Short mmCIF file of N, CA and C in Angstrom, two decimals:
data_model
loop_
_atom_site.label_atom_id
_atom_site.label_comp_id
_atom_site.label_asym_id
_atom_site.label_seq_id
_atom_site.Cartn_x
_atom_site.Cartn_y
_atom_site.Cartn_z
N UNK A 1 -1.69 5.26 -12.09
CA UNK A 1 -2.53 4.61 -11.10
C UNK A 1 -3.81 4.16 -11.82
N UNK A 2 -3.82 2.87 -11.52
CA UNK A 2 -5.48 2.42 -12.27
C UNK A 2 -6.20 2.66 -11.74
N UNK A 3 -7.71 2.42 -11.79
CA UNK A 3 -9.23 2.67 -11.44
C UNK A 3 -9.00 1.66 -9.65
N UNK A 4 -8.82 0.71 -9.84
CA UNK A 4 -8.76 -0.17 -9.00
C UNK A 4 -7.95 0.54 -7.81
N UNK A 5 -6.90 0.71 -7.99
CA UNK A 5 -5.63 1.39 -6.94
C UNK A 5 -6.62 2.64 -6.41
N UNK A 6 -7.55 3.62 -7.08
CA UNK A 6 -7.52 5.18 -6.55
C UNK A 6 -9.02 4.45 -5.80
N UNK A 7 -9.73 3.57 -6.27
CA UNK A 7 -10.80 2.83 -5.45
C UNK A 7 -10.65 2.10 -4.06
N UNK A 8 -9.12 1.83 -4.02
CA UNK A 8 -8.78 0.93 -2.89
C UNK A 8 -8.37 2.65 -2.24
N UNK A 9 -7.47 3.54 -2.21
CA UNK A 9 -7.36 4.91 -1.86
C UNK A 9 -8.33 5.22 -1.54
N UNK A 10 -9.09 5.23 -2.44
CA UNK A 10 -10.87 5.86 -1.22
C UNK A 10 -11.29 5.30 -0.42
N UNK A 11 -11.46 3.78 -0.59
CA UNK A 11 -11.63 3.18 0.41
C UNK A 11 -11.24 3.52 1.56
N UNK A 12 -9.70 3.14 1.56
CA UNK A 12 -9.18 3.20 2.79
C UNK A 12 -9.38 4.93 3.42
N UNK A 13 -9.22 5.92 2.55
CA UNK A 13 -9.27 7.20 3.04
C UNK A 13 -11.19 7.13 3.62
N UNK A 14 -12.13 6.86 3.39
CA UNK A 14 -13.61 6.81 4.03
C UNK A 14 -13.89 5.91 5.14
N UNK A 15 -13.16 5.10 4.62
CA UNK A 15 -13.14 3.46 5.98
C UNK A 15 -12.14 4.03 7.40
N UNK A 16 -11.11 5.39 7.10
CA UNK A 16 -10.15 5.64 8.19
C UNK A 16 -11.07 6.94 9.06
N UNK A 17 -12.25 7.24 7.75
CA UNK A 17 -12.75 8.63 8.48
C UNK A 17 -14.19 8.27 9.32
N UNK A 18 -14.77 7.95 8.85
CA UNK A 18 -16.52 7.62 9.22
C UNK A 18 -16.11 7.11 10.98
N UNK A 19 -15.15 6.52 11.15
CA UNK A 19 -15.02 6.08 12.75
C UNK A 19 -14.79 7.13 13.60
N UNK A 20 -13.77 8.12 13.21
CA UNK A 20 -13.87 9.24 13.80
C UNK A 20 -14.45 10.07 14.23
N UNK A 21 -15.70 10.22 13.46
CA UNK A 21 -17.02 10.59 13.18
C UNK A 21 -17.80 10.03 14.51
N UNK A 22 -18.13 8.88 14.03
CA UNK A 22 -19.00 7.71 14.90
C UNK A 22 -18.22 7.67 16.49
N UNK A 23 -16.97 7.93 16.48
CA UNK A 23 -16.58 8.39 18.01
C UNK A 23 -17.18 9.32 19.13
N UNK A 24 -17.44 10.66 18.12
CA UNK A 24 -17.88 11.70 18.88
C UNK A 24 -19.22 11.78 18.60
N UNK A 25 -20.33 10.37 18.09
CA UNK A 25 -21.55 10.97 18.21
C UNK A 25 -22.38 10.71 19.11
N UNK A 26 -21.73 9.99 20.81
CA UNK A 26 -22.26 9.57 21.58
C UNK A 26 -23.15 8.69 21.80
N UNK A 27 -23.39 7.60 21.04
CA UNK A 27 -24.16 6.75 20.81
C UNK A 27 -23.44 5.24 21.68
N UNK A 28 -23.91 4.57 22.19
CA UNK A 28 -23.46 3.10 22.80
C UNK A 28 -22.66 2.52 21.13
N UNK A 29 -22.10 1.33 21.78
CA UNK A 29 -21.76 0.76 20.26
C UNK A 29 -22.65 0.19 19.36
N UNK A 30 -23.23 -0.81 20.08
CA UNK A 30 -24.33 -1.70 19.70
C UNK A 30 -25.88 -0.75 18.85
N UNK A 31 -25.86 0.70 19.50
CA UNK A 31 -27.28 1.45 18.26
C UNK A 31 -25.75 2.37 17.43
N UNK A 32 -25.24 2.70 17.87
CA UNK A 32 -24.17 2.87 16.82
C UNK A 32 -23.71 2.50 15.52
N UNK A 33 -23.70 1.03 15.88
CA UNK A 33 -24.19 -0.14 14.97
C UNK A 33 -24.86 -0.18 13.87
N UNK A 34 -26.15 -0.01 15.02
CA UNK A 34 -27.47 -0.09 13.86
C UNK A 34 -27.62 1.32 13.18
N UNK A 35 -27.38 2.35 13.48
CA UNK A 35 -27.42 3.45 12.89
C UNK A 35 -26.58 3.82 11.63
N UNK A 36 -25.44 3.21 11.89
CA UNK A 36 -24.18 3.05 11.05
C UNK A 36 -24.66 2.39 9.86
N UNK A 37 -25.74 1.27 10.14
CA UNK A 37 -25.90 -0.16 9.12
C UNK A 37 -26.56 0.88 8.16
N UNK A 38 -28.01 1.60 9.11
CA UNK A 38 -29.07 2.24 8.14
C UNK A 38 -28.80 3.24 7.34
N UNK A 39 -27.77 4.21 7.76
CA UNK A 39 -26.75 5.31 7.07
C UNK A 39 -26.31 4.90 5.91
N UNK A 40 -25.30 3.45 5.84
CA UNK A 40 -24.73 2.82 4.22
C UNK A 40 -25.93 1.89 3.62
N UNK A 41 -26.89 1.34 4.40
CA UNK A 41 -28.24 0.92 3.50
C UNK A 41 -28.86 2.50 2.51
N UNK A 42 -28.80 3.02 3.31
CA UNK A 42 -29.56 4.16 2.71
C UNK A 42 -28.79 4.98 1.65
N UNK A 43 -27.37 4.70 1.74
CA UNK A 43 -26.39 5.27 0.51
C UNK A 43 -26.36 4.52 -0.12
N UNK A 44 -25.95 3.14 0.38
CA UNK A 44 -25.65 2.25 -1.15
C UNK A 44 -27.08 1.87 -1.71
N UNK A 45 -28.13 1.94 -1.00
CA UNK A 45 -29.44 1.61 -2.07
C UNK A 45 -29.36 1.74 -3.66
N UNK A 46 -29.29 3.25 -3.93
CA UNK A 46 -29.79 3.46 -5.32
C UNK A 46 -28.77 2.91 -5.81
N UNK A 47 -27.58 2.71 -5.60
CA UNK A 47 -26.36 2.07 -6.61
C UNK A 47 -26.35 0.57 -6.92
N UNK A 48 -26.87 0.09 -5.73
CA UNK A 48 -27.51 -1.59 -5.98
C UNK A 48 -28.74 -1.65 -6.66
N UNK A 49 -29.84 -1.00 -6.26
CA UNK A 49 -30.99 -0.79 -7.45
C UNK A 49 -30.63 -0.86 -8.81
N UNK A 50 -29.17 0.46 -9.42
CA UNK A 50 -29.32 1.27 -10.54
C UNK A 50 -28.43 -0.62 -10.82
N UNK A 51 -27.77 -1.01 -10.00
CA UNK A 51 -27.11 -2.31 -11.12
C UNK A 51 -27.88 -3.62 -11.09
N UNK A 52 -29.21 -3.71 -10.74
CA UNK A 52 -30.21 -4.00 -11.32
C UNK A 52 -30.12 -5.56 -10.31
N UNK A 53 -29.29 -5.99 -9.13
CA UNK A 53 -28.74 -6.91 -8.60
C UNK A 53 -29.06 -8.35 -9.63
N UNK A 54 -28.24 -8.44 -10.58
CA UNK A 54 -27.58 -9.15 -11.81
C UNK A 54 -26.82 -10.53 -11.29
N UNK A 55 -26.26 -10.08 -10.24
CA UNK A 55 -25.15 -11.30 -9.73
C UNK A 55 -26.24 -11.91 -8.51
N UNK A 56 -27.33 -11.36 -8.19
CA UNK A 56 -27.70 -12.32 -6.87
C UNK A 56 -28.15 -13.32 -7.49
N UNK A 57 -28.48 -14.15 -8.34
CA UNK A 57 -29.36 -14.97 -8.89
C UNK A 57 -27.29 -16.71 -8.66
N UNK A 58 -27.01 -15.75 -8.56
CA UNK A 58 -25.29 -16.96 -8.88
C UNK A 58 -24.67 -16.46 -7.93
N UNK A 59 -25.18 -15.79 -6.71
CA UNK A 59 -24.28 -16.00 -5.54
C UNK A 59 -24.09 -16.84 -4.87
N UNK A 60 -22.96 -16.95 -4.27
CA UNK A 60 -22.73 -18.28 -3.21
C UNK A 60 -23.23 -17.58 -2.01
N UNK A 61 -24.12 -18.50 -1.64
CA UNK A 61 -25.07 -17.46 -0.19
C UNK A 61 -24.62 -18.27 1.38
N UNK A 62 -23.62 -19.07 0.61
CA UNK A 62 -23.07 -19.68 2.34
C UNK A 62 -21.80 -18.49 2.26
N UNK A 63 -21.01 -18.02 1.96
CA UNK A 63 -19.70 -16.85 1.66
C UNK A 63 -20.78 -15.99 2.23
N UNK A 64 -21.86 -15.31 1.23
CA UNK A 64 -22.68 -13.98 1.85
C UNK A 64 -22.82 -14.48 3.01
N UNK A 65 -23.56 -15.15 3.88
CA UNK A 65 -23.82 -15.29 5.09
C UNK A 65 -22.91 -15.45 6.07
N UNK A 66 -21.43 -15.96 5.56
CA UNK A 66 -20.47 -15.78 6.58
C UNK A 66 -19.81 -14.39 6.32
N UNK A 67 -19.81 -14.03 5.38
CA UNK A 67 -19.15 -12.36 4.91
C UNK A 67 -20.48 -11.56 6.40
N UNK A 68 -21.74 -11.82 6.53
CA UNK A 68 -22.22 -10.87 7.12
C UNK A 68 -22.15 -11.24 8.70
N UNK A 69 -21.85 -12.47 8.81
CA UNK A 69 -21.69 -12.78 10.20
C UNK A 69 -20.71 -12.12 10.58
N UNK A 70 -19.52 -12.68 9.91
CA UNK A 70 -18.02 -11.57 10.49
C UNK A 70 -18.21 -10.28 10.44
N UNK A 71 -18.85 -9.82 9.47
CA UNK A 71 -18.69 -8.51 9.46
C UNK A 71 -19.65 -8.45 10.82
N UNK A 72 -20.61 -8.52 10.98
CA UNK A 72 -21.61 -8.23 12.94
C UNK A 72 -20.97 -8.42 13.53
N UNK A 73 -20.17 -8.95 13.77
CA UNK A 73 -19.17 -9.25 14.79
C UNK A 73 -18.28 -8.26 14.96
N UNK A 74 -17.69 -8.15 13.81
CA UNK A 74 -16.68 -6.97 13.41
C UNK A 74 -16.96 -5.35 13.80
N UNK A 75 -18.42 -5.00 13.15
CA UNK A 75 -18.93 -4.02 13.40
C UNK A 75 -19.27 -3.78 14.83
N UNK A 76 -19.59 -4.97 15.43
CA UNK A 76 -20.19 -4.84 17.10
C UNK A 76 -19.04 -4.30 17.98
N UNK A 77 -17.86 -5.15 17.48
CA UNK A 77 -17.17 -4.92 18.35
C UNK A 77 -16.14 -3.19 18.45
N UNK A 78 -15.99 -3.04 16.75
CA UNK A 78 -15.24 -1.95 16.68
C UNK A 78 -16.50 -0.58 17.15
N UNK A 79 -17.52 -0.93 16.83
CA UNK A 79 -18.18 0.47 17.44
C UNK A 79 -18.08 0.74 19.03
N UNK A 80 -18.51 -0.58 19.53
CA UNK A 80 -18.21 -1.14 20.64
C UNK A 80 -16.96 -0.23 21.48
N UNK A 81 -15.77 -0.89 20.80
CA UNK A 81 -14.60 -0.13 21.35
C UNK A 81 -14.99 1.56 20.89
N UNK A 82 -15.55 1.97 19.69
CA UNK A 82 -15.63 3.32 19.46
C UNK A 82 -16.28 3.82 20.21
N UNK A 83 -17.31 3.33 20.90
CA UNK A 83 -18.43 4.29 21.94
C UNK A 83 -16.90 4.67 23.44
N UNK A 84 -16.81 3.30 23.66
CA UNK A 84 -16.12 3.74 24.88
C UNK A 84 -14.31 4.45 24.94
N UNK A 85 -13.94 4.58 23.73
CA UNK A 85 -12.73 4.92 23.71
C UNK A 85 -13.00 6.65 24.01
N UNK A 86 -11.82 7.20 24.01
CA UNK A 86 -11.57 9.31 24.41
C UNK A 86 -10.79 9.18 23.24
N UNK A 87 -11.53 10.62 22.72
CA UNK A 87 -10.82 11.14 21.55
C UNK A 87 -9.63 11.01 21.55
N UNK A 88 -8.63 11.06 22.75
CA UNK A 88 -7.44 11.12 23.32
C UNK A 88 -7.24 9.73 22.36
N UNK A 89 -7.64 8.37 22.92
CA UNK A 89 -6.67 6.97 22.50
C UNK A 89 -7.63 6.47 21.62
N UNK A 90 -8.72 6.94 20.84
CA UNK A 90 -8.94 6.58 19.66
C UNK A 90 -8.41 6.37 18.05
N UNK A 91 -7.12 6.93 18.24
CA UNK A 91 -6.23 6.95 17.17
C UNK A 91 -5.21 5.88 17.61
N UNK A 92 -4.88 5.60 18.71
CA UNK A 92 -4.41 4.51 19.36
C UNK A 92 -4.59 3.35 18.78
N UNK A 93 -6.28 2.92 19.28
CA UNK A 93 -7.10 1.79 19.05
C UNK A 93 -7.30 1.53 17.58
N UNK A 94 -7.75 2.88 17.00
CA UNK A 94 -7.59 2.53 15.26
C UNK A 94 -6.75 1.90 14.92
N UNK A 95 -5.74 2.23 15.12
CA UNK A 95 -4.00 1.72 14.78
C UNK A 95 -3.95 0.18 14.84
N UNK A 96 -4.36 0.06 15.78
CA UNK A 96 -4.11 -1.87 16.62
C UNK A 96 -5.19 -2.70 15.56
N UNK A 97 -6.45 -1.85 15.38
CA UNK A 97 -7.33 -2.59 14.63
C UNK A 97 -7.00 -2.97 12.75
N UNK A 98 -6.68 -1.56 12.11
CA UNK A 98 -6.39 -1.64 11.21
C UNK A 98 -5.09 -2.50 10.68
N UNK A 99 -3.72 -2.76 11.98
CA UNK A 99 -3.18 -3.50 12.07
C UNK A 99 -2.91 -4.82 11.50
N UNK A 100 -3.77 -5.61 12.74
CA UNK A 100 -4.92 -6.64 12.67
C UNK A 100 -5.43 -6.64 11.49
N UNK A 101 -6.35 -5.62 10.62
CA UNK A 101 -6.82 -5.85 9.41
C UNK A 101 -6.13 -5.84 8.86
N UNK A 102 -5.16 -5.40 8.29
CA UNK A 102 -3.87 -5.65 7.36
C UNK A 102 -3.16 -7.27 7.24
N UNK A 103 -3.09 -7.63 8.34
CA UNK A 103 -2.25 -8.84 8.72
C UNK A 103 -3.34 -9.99 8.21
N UNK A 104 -5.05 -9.92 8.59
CA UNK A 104 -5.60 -11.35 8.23
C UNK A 104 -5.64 -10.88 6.51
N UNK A 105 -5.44 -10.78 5.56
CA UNK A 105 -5.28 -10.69 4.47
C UNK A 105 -4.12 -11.39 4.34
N UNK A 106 -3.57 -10.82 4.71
CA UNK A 106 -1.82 -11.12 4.74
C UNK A 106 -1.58 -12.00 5.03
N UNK A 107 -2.28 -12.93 5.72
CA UNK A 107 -1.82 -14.35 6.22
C UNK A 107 -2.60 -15.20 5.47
N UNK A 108 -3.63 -14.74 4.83
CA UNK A 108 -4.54 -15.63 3.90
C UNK A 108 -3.77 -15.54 2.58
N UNK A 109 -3.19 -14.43 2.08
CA UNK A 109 -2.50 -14.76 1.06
C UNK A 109 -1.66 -15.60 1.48
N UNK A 110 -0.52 -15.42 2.04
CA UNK A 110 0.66 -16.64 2.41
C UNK A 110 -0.26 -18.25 2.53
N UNK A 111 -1.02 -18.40 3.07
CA UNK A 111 -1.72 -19.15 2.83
C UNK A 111 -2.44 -20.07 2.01
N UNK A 112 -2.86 -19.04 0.98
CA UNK A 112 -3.19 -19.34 -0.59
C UNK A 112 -1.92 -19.77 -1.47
N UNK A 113 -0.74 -19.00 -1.26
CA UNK A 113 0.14 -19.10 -2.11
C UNK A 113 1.07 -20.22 -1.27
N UNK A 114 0.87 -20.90 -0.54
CA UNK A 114 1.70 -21.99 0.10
C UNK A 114 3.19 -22.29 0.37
N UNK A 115 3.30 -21.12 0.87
CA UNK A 115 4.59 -20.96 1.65
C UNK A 115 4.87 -20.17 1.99
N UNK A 116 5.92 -19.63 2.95
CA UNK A 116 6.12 -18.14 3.98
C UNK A 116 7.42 -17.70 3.16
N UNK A 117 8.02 -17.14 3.33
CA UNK A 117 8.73 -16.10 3.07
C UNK A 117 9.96 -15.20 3.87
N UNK A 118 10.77 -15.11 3.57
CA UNK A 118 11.69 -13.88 4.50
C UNK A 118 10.91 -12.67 4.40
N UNK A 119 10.85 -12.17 3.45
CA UNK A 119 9.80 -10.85 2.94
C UNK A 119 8.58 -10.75 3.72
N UNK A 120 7.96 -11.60 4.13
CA UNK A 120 6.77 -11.65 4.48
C UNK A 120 6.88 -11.69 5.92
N UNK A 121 7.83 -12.86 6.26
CA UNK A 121 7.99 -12.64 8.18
C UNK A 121 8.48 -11.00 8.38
N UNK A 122 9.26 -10.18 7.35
CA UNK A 122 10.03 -9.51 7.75
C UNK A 122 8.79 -8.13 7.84
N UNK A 123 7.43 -8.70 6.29
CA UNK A 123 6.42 -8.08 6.75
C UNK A 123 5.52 -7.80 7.84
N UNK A 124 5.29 -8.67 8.14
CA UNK A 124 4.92 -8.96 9.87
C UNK A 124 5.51 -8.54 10.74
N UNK A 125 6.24 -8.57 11.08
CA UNK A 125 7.22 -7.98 12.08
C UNK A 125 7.38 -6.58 11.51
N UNK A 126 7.58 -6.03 10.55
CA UNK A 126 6.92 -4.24 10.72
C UNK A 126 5.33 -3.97 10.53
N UNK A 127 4.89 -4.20 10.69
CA UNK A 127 3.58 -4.19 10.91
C UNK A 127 3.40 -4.24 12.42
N UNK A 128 3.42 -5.07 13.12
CA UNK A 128 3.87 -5.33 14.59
C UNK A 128 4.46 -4.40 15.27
N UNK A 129 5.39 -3.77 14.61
CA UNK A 129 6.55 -2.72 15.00
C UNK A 129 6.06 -1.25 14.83
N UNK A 130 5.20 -1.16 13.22
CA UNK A 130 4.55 -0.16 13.13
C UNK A 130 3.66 0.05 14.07
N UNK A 131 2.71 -0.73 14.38
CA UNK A 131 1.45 -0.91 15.39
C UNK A 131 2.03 0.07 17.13
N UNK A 132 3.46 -0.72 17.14
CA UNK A 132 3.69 -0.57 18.51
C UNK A 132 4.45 1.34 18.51
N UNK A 133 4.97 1.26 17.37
CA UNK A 133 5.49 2.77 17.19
C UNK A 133 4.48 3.76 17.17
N UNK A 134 3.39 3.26 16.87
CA UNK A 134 2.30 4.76 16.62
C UNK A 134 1.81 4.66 17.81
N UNK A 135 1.77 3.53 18.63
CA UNK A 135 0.87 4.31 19.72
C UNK A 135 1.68 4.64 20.96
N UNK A 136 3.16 4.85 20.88
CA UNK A 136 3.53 5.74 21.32
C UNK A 136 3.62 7.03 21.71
#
């Protein structure tokens, strides 16, 4: 396993937990939100400091600005659903979302690479299938 693969593994293992978290801390979605924002400002600080921000000088700042729009949106809405969901169908709702996140990748590659696939419809359709099996 490379560096990259056990990085995408953490990812996904911190990105599946912190919501769980943020479920039971009774907060609306929307300061949820903002509390959430100031929590990873305040972690990722020193690591953006220590790399000295090198690449902002050659960023594309129309991408950053739509990377942060979606993501507010994104964030609004999933805390959103996290304030008001029960511990009960919060594993439910995760499911449908992460789903969904799996699939717009997935369709942007097919996309990029310009043309569909048997493999790929057949991906979709378990994904779809998976979605509908777990929240059984």
């Amino acid at each position: 396993m490379d560096n990259l693969q056990v990085k995408a593994i953490l990812a996904g293992m911190f990105f599946g937990i912190w919501p769980l978290f943020m479920n039971r801390s009774g907060l609306t979605g929307n300061v949820s939100s903002v509390m959430f924002c100031m929590a990873v400002l305040i972690g990722v600080s020193p690591f953006a400091i220590y790399s000295n921000g090198l690449s902002i000088p050659t960023a594309n700042w129309t991408m950053v600005a739509l990377a942060g729009f979606f993501g507010a949106i994104g964030l609004l809405s999933f805390n959103s659903m996290l304030s008001n969901a029960t511990p009960q169908n919060v594993g439910t709702l995760f499911v449908f979302m992460i789903v969904v996140q799996i699939v717009v990748p997935a369709l942007y590659q097919t996309i990029m690479d310009g043309n569909i696939s048997i493999r790929k419809i057949g991906g979709y359709t378990a994904a779809i299938t998976a979605a509908f099996l777990l929240s059984k």
